[in-house]
Amino acid sequence: MNTSRITRLQERMAADGIDHTVISTGADLLYLIGYSTMPLERITALSVPVEGDAVLFVPRLEAPRVPEGVVEVVAWDELDDPIGMLADRCKASDAIAIGDHMWSVFLIRLLERLDDPRLVPASELTRRLREVKDEKEIDALRRAGAAVDRVLARLPEEFPFEGRTERQVAEDLRRMVVEEGHDEAWFAIVAAGPNGASPHHEPGDRVISRGDVVVCDFGGTLDGYYSDVTRTFSVGELSEKAREVHALVHQANIAARDAVRPGVPCQEIDRTARRVIEEAGYGEWFIHRTGHGIGLEVHEHPYIVEGNTEELAPGNAFSIEPGIYLPGEFGVRIEDIVVCATDGADSLNNAPRDLVVVG
Ligand code: ZN
Ligand code: ZN
Ligand code: ZN
């Protein structure tokens, strides 16, 4: 009894010469068998041999939560030795793929029982599967994208930015993300004025005031799949410089989106966005990669970054999020999630990208 995704993993393992894969908690487990659980000191581990049935080891008390009829389940009791049970299954393996999120304590204890196998991160295998989204996955991503677009549409009308703290606006964003259909809101960056120059700013007590540029970057999960969108707002009218920088980032966003096509190396999308910003003299202030893959994790392969020569393929889902960060002044970022389709980028975020003036 194996899921079709486990079968595809086994095909990859055979091609790469991997005898066994061990996946603990995390997105790979969710992807392969539709089960997720908290990472705790009692080990949960999916053992996948290159041939034959996979087995999921779970603590007895968590076994009732495992979906039935998906994979063979071995529930271990408090006095059992689950690492020993796992080691028995892996014993004859020369090469083992280990889940990226397996705790080192489990891996160290497992290795004590094995005869020095070659180890590789399981993501070398699973990324090849997870990077190419199927229709159901794209549908979930699309619904998540549409939901955060609806939040953006409500934003300028529902409350003023001026006079409220970043934290208050962030709380509103999280609430609206859930109201619009997400199961959970996972993050909301609200960075006003000079705070915007820190791309991952933690919203704080800064009171938003007239003239501020405000970066809002937020998202959550809907049916397990992430949204992640950024728009930059202007509280009242802006300085000429802020307008110019926003227009530039917008241009970089469009150029990168237009460059998306199957067969184009990931780094070429990054270069396209960066070229626009560099040519205008702001290159040193675009301090991060252009994007990241997205799916069951908010950041996953493929990464849209210099050095990644991997070619885009239909079904890849990733962000395009150029930004310019001017220390002591402000920041601007415009982020969309796109899917690589056969004829170009299919944008899952379509909220206006122009500078929106709010009260
Ligand atoms: Zn980020
Ligand atoms: Zn984001
Ligand atoms: Zn992002």
Short mmCIF file of C-alpha atoms and ligand atoms in Angstrom, two decimals:
data_model
loop_
_atom_site.label_atom_id
_atom_site.label_comp_id
_atom_site.label_asym_id
_atom_site.label_seq_id
_atom_site.Cartn_x
_atom_site.Cartn_y
_atom_site.Cartn_z
CA MET A 1 0.00 0.00 0.00
CA ASN A 2 1.70 3.19 -1.24
CA THR A 3 0.36 6.56 -2.40
CA SER A 4 1.08 7.51 -6.00
CA ARG A 5 3.40 10.21 -4.67
CA ILE A 6 5.38 7.59 -2.71
CA THR A 7 5.64 5.54 -5.89
CA ARG A 8 7.03 8.57 -7.71
CA LEU A 9 9.48 9.13 -4.87
CA GLN A 10 10.63 5.50 -5.23
CA GLU A 11 11.21 6.05 -8.96
CA ARG A 12 13.41 9.03 -8.11
CA MET A 13 15.25 7.00 -5.47
CA ALA A 14 15.96 4.25 -7.98
CA ALA A 15 17.24 6.79 -10.52
CA ASP A 16 19.51 8.44 -7.90
CA GLY A 17 20.76 5.22 -6.32
CA ILE A 18 19.08 5.82 -2.95
CA ASP A 19 18.04 2.67 -1.06
CA HIS A 20 15.91 4.21 1.63
CA THR A 21 14.24 7.50 2.53
CA VAL A 22 13.35 8.52 6.07
CA ILE A 23 10.99 11.48 6.47
CA SER A 24 10.03 12.88 9.84
CA THR A 25 7.45 15.63 10.43
CA GLY A 26 7.05 18.50 7.98
CA ALA A 27 5.84 19.39 4.51
CA ASP A 28 7.37 16.33 2.81
CA LEU A 29 5.30 14.06 5.07
CA LEU A 30 2.17 16.07 4.36
CA TYR A 31 2.91 15.94 0.64
CA LEU A 32 3.55 12.19 0.55
CA ILE A 33 0.76 10.87 2.77
CA GLY A 34 -1.50 13.82 3.67
CA TYR A 35 -0.56 13.69 7.35
CA SER A 36 0.94 16.43 9.46
CA THR A 37 1.78 16.50 13.12
CA MET A 38 3.73 18.63 15.57
CA PRO A 39 7.45 17.95 15.75
CA LEU A 40 7.91 16.53 19.25
CA GLU A 41 10.35 14.34 21.12
CA ARG A 42 8.38 11.19 20.25
CA ILE A 43 9.48 10.35 16.74
CA THR A 44 7.12 10.17 13.78
CA ALA A 45 8.91 8.76 10.75
CA LEU A 46 7.94 7.54 7.31
CA SER A 47 10.28 4.83 6.08
CA VAL A 48 10.30 4.40 2.31
CA PRO A 49 12.41 1.61 0.80
CA VAL A 50 13.31 1.92 -2.86
CA GLU A 51 11.10 -1.11 -3.46
CA GLY A 52 8.12 -2.33 -1.47
CA ASP A 53 5.75 -0.76 1.02
CA ALA A 54 6.40 2.37 3.01
CA VAL A 55 5.75 2.25 6.77
CA LEU A 56 4.80 5.13 9.02
CA PHE A 57 6.04 4.86 12.60
CA VAL A 58 3.88 6.93 14.95
CA PRO A 59 3.59 7.20 18.72
CA ARG A 60 0.60 5.10 19.82
CA LEU A 61 -1.24 8.14 21.22
CA GLU A 62 -1.09 9.91 17.84
CA ALA A 63 -2.08 6.91 15.71
CA PRO A 64 -5.83 7.74 15.75
CA ARG A 65 -5.10 10.95 13.81
CA VAL A 66 -3.39 9.20 10.89
CA PRO A 67 -5.66 9.00 7.82
CA GLU A 68 -6.75 5.41 7.25
CA GLY A 69 -5.89 3.32 4.23
CA VAL A 70 -3.11 5.57 2.95
CA VAL A 71 0.03 3.88 4.22
CA GLU A 72 0.94 0.99 6.52
CA VAL A 73 1.09 2.31 10.09
CA VAL A 74 3.16 0.96 12.96
CA ALA A 75 2.12 2.51 16.26
CA TRP A 76 4.91 2.35 18.82
CA ASP A 77 4.34 2.20 22.58
CA GLU A 78 6.09 4.19 25.28
CA LEU A 79 8.47 1.33 26.11
CA ASP A 80 9.28 0.47 22.50
CA ASP A 81 12.47 1.46 20.71
CA PRO A 82 11.22 3.26 17.57
CA ILE A 83 14.73 4.23 16.45
CA GLY A 84 15.71 0.56 16.62
CA MET A 85 12.63 -0.38 14.57
CA LEU A 86 13.56 2.25 12.00
CA ALA A 87 17.19 1.11 11.98
CA ASP A 88 16.08 -2.46 11.26
CA ARG A 89 14.36 -1.25 8.11
CA CYS A 90 17.35 0.83 6.96
CA LYS A 91 20.10 -1.64 7.95
CA ALA A 92 20.90 -2.99 4.51
CA SER A 93 20.97 0.45 2.88
CA ASP A 94 24.14 1.96 1.42
CA ALA A 95 22.53 5.32 0.69
CA ILE A 96 19.77 6.95 2.73
CA ALA A 97 17.86 10.16 2.11
CA ILE A 98 16.99 11.96 5.35
CA GLY A 99 14.10 14.43 5.59
CA ASP A 100 15.34 18.03 5.84
CA HIS A 101 13.31 18.66 8.96
CA MET A 102 14.16 15.51 10.89
CA TRP A 103 15.59 16.49 14.26
CA SER A 104 19.32 15.91 14.56
CA VAL A 105 18.74 13.93 17.77
CA PHE A 106 16.77 11.31 15.81
CA LEU A 107 19.38 11.21 13.06
CA ILE A 108 22.29 10.88 15.50
CA ARG A 109 20.55 8.03 17.35
CA LEU A 110 19.70 6.33 14.05
CA LEU A 111 23.26 6.60 12.76
CA GLU A 112 24.58 4.95 15.93
CA ARG A 113 22.71 1.83 14.79
CA LEU A 114 23.79 1.88 11.15
CA ASP A 115 26.96 0.99 9.31
CA ASP A 116 28.03 4.40 7.98
CA PRO A 117 25.60 4.81 5.05
CA ARG A 118 25.92 7.63 2.53
CA LEU A 119 23.39 10.34 3.46
CA VAL A 120 21.64 12.90 1.28
CA PRO A 121 18.98 15.49 2.17
CA ALA A 122 15.59 14.11 1.13
CA SER A 123 14.74 17.43 -0.50
CA GLU A 124 17.13 16.47 -3.32
CA LEU A 125 14.44 13.94 -4.23
CA THR A 126 11.23 15.46 -2.92
CA ARG A 127 11.84 18.92 -4.41
CA ARG A 128 11.67 17.37 -7.89
CA LEU A 129 8.17 16.15 -7.09
CA ARG A 130 6.92 19.13 -5.09
CA GLU A 131 8.24 21.79 -7.47
CA VAL A 132 5.79 20.78 -10.16
CA LYS A 133 2.31 21.48 -8.84
CA ASP A 134 -0.63 19.45 -10.08
CA GLU A 135 -3.99 21.01 -10.91
CA LYS A 136 -5.40 20.55 -7.43
CA GLU A 137 -2.41 22.24 -5.87
CA ILE A 138 -2.54 25.14 -8.32
CA ASP A 139 -6.23 25.51 -7.57
CA ALA A 140 -5.52 25.78 -3.83
CA LEU A 141 -2.74 28.31 -4.46
CA ARG A 142 -5.05 30.27 -6.75
CA ARG A 143 -7.81 30.41 -4.12
CA ALA A 144 -5.28 31.51 -1.50
CA GLY A 145 -3.99 34.21 -3.87
CA ALA A 146 -7.50 35.45 -4.62
CA ALA A 147 -8.27 35.59 -0.89
CA VAL A 148 -5.33 37.89 -0.09
CA ASP A 149 -6.23 39.99 -3.13
CA ARG A 150 -9.65 40.51 -1.53
CA VAL A 151 -7.93 41.62 1.67
CA LEU A 152 -5.94 44.16 -0.35
CA ALA A 153 -9.13 45.44 -1.96
CA ARG A 154 -10.69 45.98 1.48
CA LEU A 155 -7.62 47.68 2.94
CA PRO A 156 -7.95 51.30 1.80
CA GLU A 157 -11.63 51.40 2.72
CA GLU A 158 -11.90 49.57 5.99
CA PHE A 159 -9.58 51.51 8.25
CA PRO A 160 -7.16 54.41 8.13
CA PHE A 161 -3.44 53.72 8.40
CA GLU A 162 -2.69 57.13 9.84
CA GLY A 163 -2.64 57.24 13.63
CA ARG A 164 -2.52 53.47 14.11
CA THR A 165 0.50 51.35 14.97
CA GLU A 166 2.13 48.84 12.64
CA ARG A 167 1.07 46.13 15.08
CA GLN A 168 -2.60 47.16 14.90
CA VAL A 169 -2.57 47.10 11.11
CA ALA A 170 -0.83 43.72 11.16
CA GLU A 171 -3.53 42.33 13.47
CA ASP A 172 -6.21 43.60 11.09
CA LEU A 173 -4.45 41.95 8.16
CA ARG A 174 -4.29 38.61 9.97
CA ARG A 175 -7.98 38.81 10.87
CA MET A 176 -8.97 39.65 7.29
CA VAL A 177 -6.84 36.84 5.86
CA VAL A 178 -8.90 34.37 7.90
CA GLU A 179 -12.18 36.16 7.12
CA GLU A 180 -11.43 35.77 3.42
CA GLY A 181 -11.14 32.00 3.68
CA HIS A 182 -7.69 31.05 4.94
CA ASP A 183 -7.44 28.36 7.62
CA GLU A 184 -4.70 30.32 9.32
CA ALA A 185 -2.84 33.63 8.95
CA TRP A 186 0.87 32.92 9.36
CA PHE A 187 2.56 36.26 8.96
CA ALA A 188 1.90 39.95 8.48
CA ILE A 189 4.78 42.36 8.00
CA VAL A 190 3.75 45.99 8.31
CA ALA A 191 6.75 48.28 7.99
CA ALA A 192 6.19 52.04 8.01
CA GLY A 193 8.63 54.76 7.07
CA PRO A 194 12.28 53.88 7.78
CA ASN A 195 11.20 50.45 9.12
CA GLY A 196 10.35 49.54 5.53
CA ALA A 197 14.08 49.41 4.79
CA SER A 198 14.18 46.11 6.75
CA PRO A 199 12.53 43.52 4.47
CA HIS A 200 11.46 41.20 7.32
CA HIS A 201 10.60 43.92 9.83
CA GLU A 202 8.62 42.77 12.87
CA PRO A 203 5.59 45.10 13.24
CA GLY A 204 5.97 47.24 16.32
CA ASP A 205 4.64 50.30 18.11
CA ARG A 206 5.52 52.86 15.46
CA VAL A 207 2.50 55.05 14.84
CA ILE A 208 1.93 55.40 11.11
CA SER A 209 1.89 59.01 10.04
CA ARG A 210 1.23 61.17 7.00
CA GLY A 211 3.94 60.86 4.37
CA ASP A 212 4.89 57.30 5.37
CA VAL A 213 5.53 54.62 2.80
CA VAL A 214 4.12 51.38 4.28
CA VAL A 215 5.15 47.90 3.14
CA CYS A 216 2.50 45.22 3.85
CA ASP A 217 3.58 41.61 3.26
CA PHE A 218 1.22 38.93 4.51
CA GLY A 219 -0.20 35.47 3.95
CA GLY A 220 -1.47 32.25 5.41
CA THR A 221 -2.60 28.80 4.44
CA LEU A 222 -5.73 27.67 2.68
CA ASP A 223 -6.20 23.90 2.37
CA GLY A 224 -2.54 23.61 3.35
CA TYR A 225 -1.22 25.91 0.62
CA TYR A 226 0.36 29.30 1.24
CA SER A 227 -0.45 32.77 0.04
CA ASP A 228 2.22 35.47 0.16
CA VAL A 229 1.64 38.94 -1.23
CA THR A 230 3.21 42.37 -0.79
CA ARG A 231 1.93 45.80 -1.69
CA THR A 232 3.38 49.17 -0.71
CA PHE A 233 1.01 51.92 0.34
CA SER A 234 1.38 55.62 0.65
CA VAL A 235 -0.21 57.49 3.55
CA GLY A 236 -1.22 60.71 1.91
CA GLU A 237 0.89 62.13 -0.89
CA LEU A 238 4.46 61.01 -1.28
CA SER A 239 7.78 62.61 -2.02
CA GLU A 240 9.03 62.60 -5.61
CA LYS A 241 11.75 60.11 -4.63
CA ALA A 242 9.30 57.62 -3.14
CA ARG A 243 7.18 57.80 -6.29
CA GLU A 244 10.20 57.21 -8.47
CA VAL A 245 11.37 54.21 -6.41
CA HIS A 246 7.90 52.68 -6.38
CA ALA A 247 7.60 53.06 -10.17
CA LEU A 248 10.99 51.37 -10.57
CA VAL A 249 10.07 48.38 -8.39
CA HIS A 250 6.79 48.09 -10.27
CA GLN A 251 8.72 48.05 -13.55
CA ALA A 252 11.06 45.33 -12.21
CA ASN A 253 8.06 43.26 -11.11
CA ILE A 254 6.52 43.50 -14.59
CA ALA A 255 9.80 42.74 -16.38
CA ALA A 256 10.42 39.62 -14.26
CA ARG A 257 6.85 38.41 -14.75
CA ASP A 258 7.12 38.90 -18.51
CA ALA A 259 10.33 36.85 -18.57
CA VAL A 260 8.66 33.73 -17.13
CA ARG A 261 8.48 30.87 -19.64
CA PRO A 262 9.24 27.16 -19.49
CA GLY A 263 12.92 26.56 -20.16
CA VAL A 264 14.11 29.90 -18.76
CA PRO A 265 16.70 29.41 -15.98
CA CYS A 266 15.53 30.64 -12.55
CA GLN A 267 18.50 32.99 -12.31
CA GLU A 268 17.40 34.72 -15.51
CA ILE A 269 14.19 35.88 -13.77
CA ASP A 270 16.31 37.32 -10.96
CA ARG A 271 18.65 38.99 -13.45
CA THR A 272 15.73 40.52 -15.33
CA ALA A 273 14.29 42.19 -12.21
CA ARG A 274 17.75 43.24 -11.02
CA ARG A 275 18.75 44.75 -14.35
CA VAL A 276 15.85 47.23 -14.20
CA ILE A 277 16.81 48.35 -10.71
CA GLU A 278 20.57 48.40 -11.40
CA GLU A 279 20.22 50.47 -14.54
CA ALA A 280 18.39 53.13 -12.52
CA GLY A 281 21.26 53.21 -10.02
CA TYR A 282 19.51 51.46 -7.11
CA GLY A 283 21.16 48.03 -7.51
CA GLU A 284 22.91 48.02 -4.15
CA TRP A 285 19.58 48.56 -2.39
CA PHE A 286 17.90 45.46 -3.85
CA ILE A 287 19.31 43.27 -1.10
CA HIS A 288 17.56 39.92 -1.60
CA ARG A 289 16.79 37.36 -4.29
CA THR A 290 13.81 38.00 -6.55
CA GLY A 291 11.69 35.13 -5.31
CA HIS A 292 11.09 31.70 -3.80
CA GLY A 293 8.98 28.69 -4.61
CA ILE A 294 5.75 28.31 -2.65
CA GLY A 295 3.33 25.49 -1.88
CA LEU A 296 2.97 23.52 1.34
CA GLU A 297 5.81 25.71 2.61
CA VAL A 298 5.99 29.47 2.25
CA HIS A 299 9.60 29.23 1.05
CA GLU A 300 10.55 26.15 -0.96
CA HIS A 301 12.24 25.23 -4.23
CA PRO A 302 12.71 26.61 -6.82
CA TYR A 303 14.54 29.70 -5.59
CA ILE A 304 14.64 32.63 -8.02
CA VAL A 305 18.22 33.56 -7.37
CA GLU A 306 21.55 34.11 -9.13
CA GLY A 307 23.32 30.77 -9.47
CA ASN A 308 20.17 28.70 -9.86
CA THR A 309 20.44 27.47 -13.42
CA GLU A 310 17.48 25.11 -13.05
CA GLU A 311 15.02 25.72 -15.87
CA LEU A 312 11.46 26.75 -15.16
CA ALA A 313 8.86 24.11 -15.96
CA PRO A 314 5.09 24.28 -16.27
CA GLY A 315 3.58 23.93 -12.80
CA ASN A 316 6.37 25.74 -10.92
CA ALA A 317 4.83 28.19 -8.42
CA PHE A 318 6.98 30.99 -7.02
CA SER A 319 7.06 34.59 -5.92
CA ILE A 320 8.32 37.59 -7.85
CA GLU A 321 9.15 40.21 -5.24
CA PRO A 322 11.70 42.83 -6.20
CA GLY A 323 12.29 45.56 -3.64
CA ILE A 324 14.38 48.62 -2.89
CA TYR A 325 15.39 49.36 0.71
CA LEU A 326 16.82 52.75 1.59
CA PRO A 327 18.19 52.77 5.16
CA GLY A 328 16.81 55.60 7.27
CA GLU A 329 14.23 56.46 4.61
CA PHE A 330 11.78 53.80 3.42
CA GLY A 331 11.36 50.53 1.53
CA VAL A 332 9.25 49.39 -1.39
CA ARG A 333 8.40 45.81 -2.38
CA ILE A 334 5.81 44.45 -4.78
CA GLU A 335 5.23 40.71 -4.57
CA ASP A 336 3.03 38.34 -6.53
CA ILE A 337 2.81 34.58 -6.69
CA VAL A 338 2.93 33.25 -10.23
CA VAL A 339 2.66 29.83 -11.81
CA CYS A 340 4.78 29.01 -14.83
CA ALA A 341 2.30 28.04 -17.56
CA THR A 342 3.15 26.81 -21.06
CA ASP A 343 2.78 30.34 -22.46
CA GLY A 344 4.19 32.43 -19.62
CA ALA A 345 3.41 33.57 -16.09
CA ASP A 346 -0.05 32.95 -14.70
CA SER A 347 -0.29 35.49 -11.87
CA LEU A 348 -2.22 34.29 -8.84
CA ASN A 349 -2.19 37.80 -7.38
CA ASN A 350 -3.86 40.48 -9.40
CA ALA A 351 -4.54 43.28 -6.92
CA PRO A 352 -3.45 46.62 -8.41
CA ARG A 353 0.31 47.07 -8.20
CA ASP A 354 0.24 50.85 -8.54
CA LEU A 355 0.97 52.97 -5.54
CA VAL A 356 -2.27 53.07 -3.54
CA VAL A 357 -2.76 56.22 -1.51
CA VAL A 358 -4.48 55.52 1.82
CA GLY A 359 -5.71 57.70 4.63
ZN ZN B 1 10.33 37.62 2.69
ZN ZN B 2 5.98 38.02 1.20
ZN ZN B 3 7.62 35.92 -0.48
#
